[in-house]
Amino acid sequence: MNDKRKTQHELSILRAIQRDMDIITAGLLLAGQFTIIGIFITPDGFALSVGGPLSGESRIESKNNNQAVDATIDAIDILLAMLLISGKVGIGAITVSSDGFSFTIAGPIFGTQKPDPTLPNAPKVFKEFNTVVSKHFDIDMDSQKN
Amino acid sequence: MALTDTPTIRPSKGSLFLVALPIIIFILFFTQFKSPDRPPV
């Protein structure tokens, strides 16, 4: 029972970290530090990739200084930030490249699954690990001292 | 009541295609990387 409560507590911490990442990314999108930089197509739907100089990536801009295209990029960024803040979408993955990394935004509204924190069998695994380690790997700490 | 409590929209495959395709075309043909953001080689 105690393990279950501990797992629930850890899940709530993970959920809070995910929510913080969503809010920070939304703030960076609204501040213009991040822009949409790509799109991933999956069998279920699609996911949008965002990044900026803070993550080592380049933002995008219009070709030939077209104001309408710049306004569209801003509109997409604002829409993404609103969806992130409202919790409809979330940070689904981080893509690492040679320059830096970008955040991938996924959610049911894009046809993809919004990631949910999980700790499958964590208490059981920890208990088994502790049992095995204490039973077979009894380290004599005195021998470790110089 | 939180914002996240509102029901989520789940578009159909066709709707998703109609949303994704303009974004693909937009990014591919109308945008470029911002030159000041590119690190000097």
PDB file of C-alpha atoms in Angstrom:
ATOM      1  CA  MET A   1       0.000   0.000   0.000  1.00  0.00           C
ATOM      2  CA  ASN A   2       2.883   2.286   0.899  1.00  0.00           C
ATOM      3  CA  ASP A   3       4.571   1.443  -2.413  1.00  0.00           C
ATOM      4  CA  LYS A   4       1.378   2.337  -4.285  1.00  0.00           C
ATOM      5  CA  ARG A   5       1.179   5.706  -2.526  1.00  0.00           C
ATOM      6  CA  LYS A   6       4.863   6.337  -3.287  1.00  0.00           C
ATOM      7  CA  THR A   7       4.325   5.482  -6.956  1.00  0.00           C
ATOM      8  CA  GLN A   8       1.343   7.843  -7.123  1.00  0.00           C
ATOM      9  CA  HIS A   9       3.477  10.566  -5.567  1.00  0.00           C
ATOM     10  CA  GLU A  10       6.263   9.977  -8.107  1.00  0.00           C
ATOM     11  CA  LEU A  11       3.740  10.005 -10.963  1.00  0.00           C
ATOM     12  CA  SER A  12       2.389  13.349  -9.763  1.00  0.00           C
ATOM     13  CA  ILE A  13       5.956  14.720  -9.728  1.00  0.00           C
ATOM     14  CA  LEU A  14       6.523  13.496 -13.305  1.00  0.00           C
ATOM     15  CA  ARG A  15       3.181  14.998 -14.358  1.00  0.00           C
ATOM     16  CA  ALA A  16       4.201  18.344 -12.812  1.00  0.00           C
ATOM     17  CA  ILE A  17       7.555  18.275 -14.666  1.00  0.00           C
ATOM     18  CA  GLN A  18       5.748  17.591 -17.957  1.00  0.00           C
ATOM     19  CA  ARG A  19       3.315  20.443 -17.283  1.00  0.00           C
ATOM     20  CA  ASP A  20       6.221  22.793 -16.458  1.00  0.00           C
ATOM     21  CA  MET A  21       7.918  21.864 -19.744  1.00  0.00           C
ATOM     22  CA  ASP A  22       4.667  22.603 -21.616  1.00  0.00           C
ATOM     23  CA  ILE A  23       4.276  26.002 -19.936  1.00  0.00           C
ATOM     24  CA  ILE A  24       7.949  26.971 -20.479  1.00  0.00           C
ATOM     25  CA  THR A  25       7.745  25.967 -24.154  1.00  0.00           C
ATOM     26  CA  ALA A  26       4.506  27.932 -24.550  1.00  0.00           C
ATOM     27  CA  GLY A  27       6.205  30.965 -22.979  1.00  0.00           C
ATOM     28  CA  LEU A  28       9.178  30.660 -25.333  1.00  0.00           C
ATOM     29  CA  LEU A  29       6.798  30.384 -28.316  1.00  0.00           C
ATOM     30  CA  LEU A  30       4.897  33.486 -27.210  1.00  0.00           C
ATOM     31  CA  ALA A  31       8.180  35.348 -26.583  1.00  0.00           C
ATOM     32  CA  GLY A  32       9.346  34.553 -30.105  1.00  0.00           C
ATOM     33  CA  GLN A  33      12.365  32.567 -28.919  1.00  0.00           C
ATOM     34  CA  PHE A  34      10.957  29.340 -30.365  1.00  0.00           C
ATOM     35  CA  THR A  35       9.132  28.871 -33.663  1.00  0.00           C
ATOM     36  CA  ILE A  36       7.687  25.888 -35.452  1.00  0.00           C
ATOM     37  CA  ILE A  37      10.561  24.306 -37.413  1.00  0.00           C
ATOM     38  CA  GLY A  38       9.158  21.049 -38.723  1.00  0.00           C
ATOM     39  CA  ILE A  39       6.431  18.458 -38.831  1.00  0.00           C
ATOM     40  CA  PHE A  40       6.545  14.694 -38.207  1.00  0.00           C
ATOM     41  CA  ILE A  41       4.055  12.462 -39.964  1.00  0.00           C
ATOM     42  CA  THR A  42       3.038   9.289 -38.123  1.00  0.00           C
ATOM     43  CA  PRO A  43       0.473   6.615 -39.028  1.00  0.00           C
ATOM     44  CA  ASP A  44      -2.023   8.108 -36.566  1.00  0.00           C
ATOM     45  CA  GLY A  45      -1.513  11.771 -37.326  1.00  0.00           C
ATOM     46  CA  PHE A  46       1.242  14.313 -37.064  1.00  0.00           C
ATOM     47  CA  ALA A  47       3.411  16.095 -34.527  1.00  0.00           C
ATOM     48  CA  LEU A  48       4.970  19.537 -34.747  1.00  0.00           C
ATOM     49  CA  SER A  49       8.578  20.307 -33.905  1.00  0.00           C
ATOM     50  CA  VAL A  50       9.525  23.610 -32.265  1.00  0.00           C
ATOM     51  CA  GLY A  51      12.916  25.054 -31.460  1.00  0.00           C
ATOM     52  CA  GLY A  52      15.059  28.137 -31.456  1.00  0.00           C
ATOM     53  CA  PRO A  53      18.526  29.476 -30.692  1.00  0.00           C
ATOM     54  CA  LEU A  54      18.052  28.583 -26.995  1.00  0.00           C
ATOM     55  CA  SER A  55      17.946  24.908 -27.979  1.00  0.00           C
ATOM     56  CA  GLY A  56      20.668  25.285 -30.611  1.00  0.00           C
ATOM     57  CA  GLU A  57      18.254  25.264 -33.528  1.00  0.00           C
ATOM     58  CA  SER A  58      17.402  27.988 -36.036  1.00  0.00           C
ATOM     59  CA  ARG A  59      14.000  29.624 -36.081  1.00  0.00           C
ATOM     60  CA  ILE A  60      12.208  29.951 -39.411  1.00  0.00           C
ATOM     61  CA  GLU A  61      11.226  33.100 -41.265  1.00  0.00           C
ATOM     62  CA  SER A  62       9.585  33.949 -44.557  1.00  0.00           C
ATOM     63  CA  LYS A  63      11.430  33.879 -47.826  1.00  0.00           C
ATOM     64  CA  ASN A  64      11.864  37.370 -49.345  1.00  0.00           C
ATOM     65  CA  ASN A  65      10.531  39.088 -46.179  1.00  0.00           C
ATOM     66  CA  ASN A  66       6.920  38.260 -46.924  1.00  0.00           C
ATOM     67  CA  GLN A  67       4.876  39.794 -44.095  1.00  0.00           C
ATOM     68  CA  ALA A  68       1.912  37.458 -44.608  1.00  0.00           C
ATOM     69  CA  VAL A  69       4.116  34.374 -44.171  1.00  0.00           C
ATOM     70  CA  ASP A  70       5.734  35.873 -41.044  1.00  0.00           C
ATOM     71  CA  ALA A  71       2.263  36.556 -39.643  1.00  0.00           C
ATOM     72  CA  THR A  72       1.257  32.953 -40.395  1.00  0.00           C
ATOM     73  CA  ILE A  73       4.334  31.633 -38.536  1.00  0.00           C
ATOM     74  CA  ASP A  74       3.402  33.863 -35.566  1.00  0.00           C
ATOM     75  CA  ALA A  75      -0.211  32.655 -35.710  1.00  0.00           C
ATOM     76  CA  ILE A  76       0.877  28.989 -35.686  1.00  0.00           C
ATOM     77  CA  ASP A  77       3.227  29.687 -32.750  1.00  0.00           C
ATOM     78  CA  ILE A  78       0.505  31.476 -30.770  1.00  0.00           C
ATOM     79  CA  LEU A  79      -1.996  28.685 -31.510  1.00  0.00           C
ATOM     80  CA  LEU A  80       0.542  26.059 -30.372  1.00  0.00           C
ATOM     81  CA  ALA A  81       1.242  28.025 -27.171  1.00  0.00           C
ATOM     82  CA  MET A  82      -2.492  28.237 -26.429  1.00  0.00           C
ATOM     83  CA  LEU A  83      -2.897  24.482 -27.008  1.00  0.00           C
ATOM     84  CA  LEU A  84       0.103  23.792 -24.746  1.00  0.00           C
ATOM     85  CA  ILE A  85      -1.224  26.021 -21.967  1.00  0.00           C
ATOM     86  CA  SER A  86      -4.705  24.508 -22.189  1.00  0.00           C
ATOM     87  CA  GLY A  87      -3.221  21.008 -21.986  1.00  0.00           C
ATOM     88  CA  LYS A  88      -4.670  19.801 -25.286  1.00  0.00           C
ATOM     89  CA  VAL A  89      -1.178  18.955 -26.538  1.00  0.00           C
ATOM     90  CA  GLY A  90       2.119  18.325 -24.769  1.00  0.00           C
ATOM     91  CA  ILE A  91       5.814  17.811 -25.308  1.00  0.00           C
ATOM     92  CA  GLY A  92       5.919  14.286 -26.745  1.00  0.00           C
ATOM     93  CA  ALA A  93       9.593  13.929 -27.594  1.00  0.00           C
ATOM     94  CA  ILE A  94      12.902  15.689 -27.823  1.00  0.00           C
ATOM     95  CA  THR A  95      14.783  15.329 -31.105  1.00  0.00           C
ATOM     96  CA  VAL A  96      18.545  15.668 -30.815  1.00  0.00           C
ATOM     97  CA  SER A  97      20.544  16.802 -33.832  1.00  0.00           C
ATOM     98  CA  SER A  98      24.142  17.876 -34.398  1.00  0.00           C
ATOM     99  CA  ASP A  99      23.228  21.523 -33.803  1.00  0.00           C
ATOM    100  CA  GLY A 100      21.008  21.121 -30.767  1.00  0.00           C
ATOM    101  CA  PHE A 101      17.607  19.744 -29.955  1.00  0.00           C
ATOM    102  CA  SER A 102      13.985  20.464 -30.691  1.00  0.00           C
ATOM    103  CA  PHE A 103      10.769  19.702 -28.852  1.00  0.00           C
ATOM    104  CA  THR A 104       8.077  17.660 -30.552  1.00  0.00           C
ATOM    105  CA  ILE A 105       4.536  18.642 -29.664  1.00  0.00           C
ATOM    106  CA  ALA A 106       1.924  15.893 -29.856  1.00  0.00           C
ATOM    107  CA  GLY A 107      -1.619  15.414 -28.695  1.00  0.00           C
ATOM    108  CA  PRO A 108      -5.032  13.958 -29.575  1.00  0.00           C
ATOM    109  CA  ILE A 109      -5.900  17.121 -31.507  1.00  0.00           C
ATOM    110  CA  PHE A 110      -3.096  16.168 -33.938  1.00  0.00           C
ATOM    111  CA  GLY A 111      -4.133  12.510 -33.951  1.00  0.00           C
ATOM    112  CA  THR A 112      -1.169  11.436 -31.815  1.00  0.00           C
ATOM    113  CA  GLN A 113      -1.078  10.352 -28.191  1.00  0.00           C
ATOM    114  CA  LYS A 114      -0.298  12.917 -25.527  1.00  0.00           C
ATOM    115  CA  PRO A 115       2.400  11.338 -23.360  1.00  0.00           C
ATOM    116  CA  ASP A 116       1.322  10.295 -19.899  1.00  0.00           C
ATOM    117  CA  PRO A 117       3.868   9.617 -17.145  1.00  0.00           C
ATOM    118  CA  THR A 118       4.230   5.992 -16.198  1.00  0.00           C
ATOM    119  CA  LEU A 119       6.279   3.909 -13.812  1.00  0.00           C
ATOM    120  CA  PRO A 120       5.401   0.337 -14.761  1.00  0.00           C
ATOM    121  CA  ASN A 121       6.117  -2.082 -11.935  1.00  0.00           C
ATOM    122  CA  ALA A 122       8.601   0.364 -10.437  1.00  0.00           C
ATOM    123  CA  PRO A 123       8.116  -0.663  -6.767  1.00  0.00           C
ATOM    124  CA  LYS A 124       8.324  -4.382  -7.689  1.00  0.00           C
ATOM    125  CA  VAL A 125      11.509  -3.830  -9.713  1.00  0.00           C
ATOM    126  CA  PHE A 126      13.109  -1.765  -6.957  1.00  0.00           C
ATOM    127  CA  LYS A 127      12.231  -4.409  -4.343  1.00  0.00           C
ATOM    128  CA  GLU A 128      13.661  -7.243  -6.472  1.00  0.00           C
ATOM    129  CA  PHE A 129      16.774  -5.203  -7.214  1.00  0.00           C
ATOM    130  CA  ASN A 130      17.346  -4.519  -3.527  1.00  0.00           C
ATOM    131  CA  THR A 131      16.804  -8.198  -2.671  1.00  0.00           C
ATOM    132  CA  VAL A 132      19.261  -9.427  -5.302  1.00  0.00           C
ATOM    133  CA  VAL A 133      21.876  -6.812  -4.531  1.00  0.00           C
ATOM    134  CA  SER A 134      21.775  -7.379  -0.783  1.00  0.00           C
ATOM    135  CA  LYS A 135      21.778 -11.187  -1.184  1.00  0.00           C
ATOM    136  CA  HIS A 136      24.535 -11.681  -3.752  1.00  0.00           C
ATOM    137  CA  PHE A 137      26.562  -8.505  -3.779  1.00  0.00           C
ATOM    138  CA  ASP A 138      27.527  -7.942  -0.198  1.00  0.00           C
ATOM    139  CA  ILE A 139      30.294  -5.381  -0.492  1.00  0.00           C
ATOM    140  CA  ASP A 140      32.718  -5.126   2.352  1.00  0.00           C
ATOM    141  CA  MET A 141      32.899  -1.362   2.824  1.00  0.00           C
ATOM    142  CA  ASP A 142      36.091  -1.632   4.909  1.00  0.00           C
ATOM    143  CA  SER A 143      37.931  -2.976   1.865  1.00  0.00           C
ATOM    144  CA  GLN A 144      36.881   0.126  -0.120  1.00  0.00           C
ATOM    145  CA  LYS A 145      38.585   2.524   2.254  1.00  0.00           C
ATOM    146  CA  ASN A 146      42.111   3.599   1.370  1.00  0.00           C
TER     147      ASN A 146
ATOM    148  CA  MET B   1     -12.738  23.849 -13.365  1.00  0.00           C
ATOM    149  CA  ALA B   2      -9.408  23.796 -15.190  1.00  0.00           C
ATOM    150  CA  LEU B   3      -8.762  24.408 -18.864  1.00  0.00           C
ATOM    151  CA  THR B   4      -7.634  20.807 -19.179  1.00  0.00           C
ATOM    152  CA  ASP B   5     -11.056  19.568 -18.052  1.00  0.00           C
ATOM    153  CA  THR B   6     -12.705  20.640 -21.303  1.00  0.00           C
ATOM    154  CA  PRO B   7     -13.352  17.795 -23.754  1.00  0.00           C
ATOM    155  CA  THR B   8     -10.594  17.112 -26.283  1.00  0.00           C
ATOM    156  CA  ILE B   9     -11.274  17.301 -30.001  1.00  0.00           C
ATOM    157  CA  ARG B  10     -10.291  14.128 -31.886  1.00  0.00           C
ATOM    158  CA  PRO B  11     -10.294  14.908 -35.607  1.00  0.00           C
ATOM    159  CA  SER B  12     -10.783  12.215 -38.213  1.00  0.00           C
ATOM    160  CA  LYS B  13      -7.970  11.039 -40.525  1.00  0.00           C
ATOM    161  CA  GLY B  14      -9.307  13.216 -43.327  1.00  0.00           C
ATOM    162  CA  SER B  15      -9.417  16.299 -41.115  1.00  0.00           C
ATOM    163  CA  LEU B  16      -5.875  15.620 -39.892  1.00  0.00           C
ATOM    164  CA  PHE B  17      -4.685  15.328 -43.492  1.00  0.00           C
ATOM    165  CA  LEU B  18      -6.344  18.631 -44.359  1.00  0.00           C
ATOM    166  CA  VAL B  19      -4.610  20.290 -41.382  1.00  0.00           C
ATOM    167  CA  ALA B  20      -1.179  18.699 -41.894  1.00  0.00           C
ATOM    168  CA  LEU B  21      -0.896  19.194 -45.653  1.00  0.00           C
ATOM    169  CA  PRO B  22      -1.038  23.023 -45.628  1.00  0.00           C
ATOM    170  CA  ILE B  23       1.534  23.064 -42.789  1.00  0.00           C
ATOM    171  CA  ILE B  24       3.887  20.814 -44.801  1.00  0.00           C
ATOM    172  CA  ILE B  25       3.492  22.968 -47.923  1.00  0.00           C
ATOM    173  CA  PHE B  26       3.857  26.146 -45.870  1.00  0.00           C
ATOM    174  CA  ILE B  27       7.090  25.075 -44.151  1.00  0.00           C
ATOM    175  CA  LEU B  28       8.563  23.476 -47.278  1.00  0.00           C
ATOM    176  CA  PHE B  29       7.918  26.209 -49.826  1.00  0.00           C
ATOM    177  CA  PHE B  30       7.399  29.485 -47.958  1.00  0.00           C
ATOM    178  CA  THR B  31       9.917  29.491 -45.116  1.00  0.00           C
ATOM    179  CA  GLN B  32      13.656  29.368 -44.591  1.00  0.00           C
ATOM    180  CA  PHE B  33      15.909  29.220 -41.545  1.00  0.00           C
ATOM    181  CA  LYS B  34      16.499  32.599 -39.942  1.00  0.00           C
ATOM    182  CA  SER B  35      20.030  33.547 -40.956  1.00  0.00           C
ATOM    183  CA  PRO B  36      21.138  35.246 -37.662  1.00  0.00           C
ATOM    184  CA  ASP B  37      20.211  32.039 -35.782  1.00  0.00           C
ATOM    185  CA  ARG B  38      22.604  29.907 -37.847  1.00  0.00           C
ATOM    186  CA  PRO B  39      25.939  29.510 -36.082  1.00  0.00           C
ATOM    187  CA  PRO B  40      28.945  30.753 -38.079  1.00  0.00           C
ATOM    188  CA  VAL B  41      30.817  27.880 -39.742  1.00  0.00           C
TER     189      VAL B  41
END
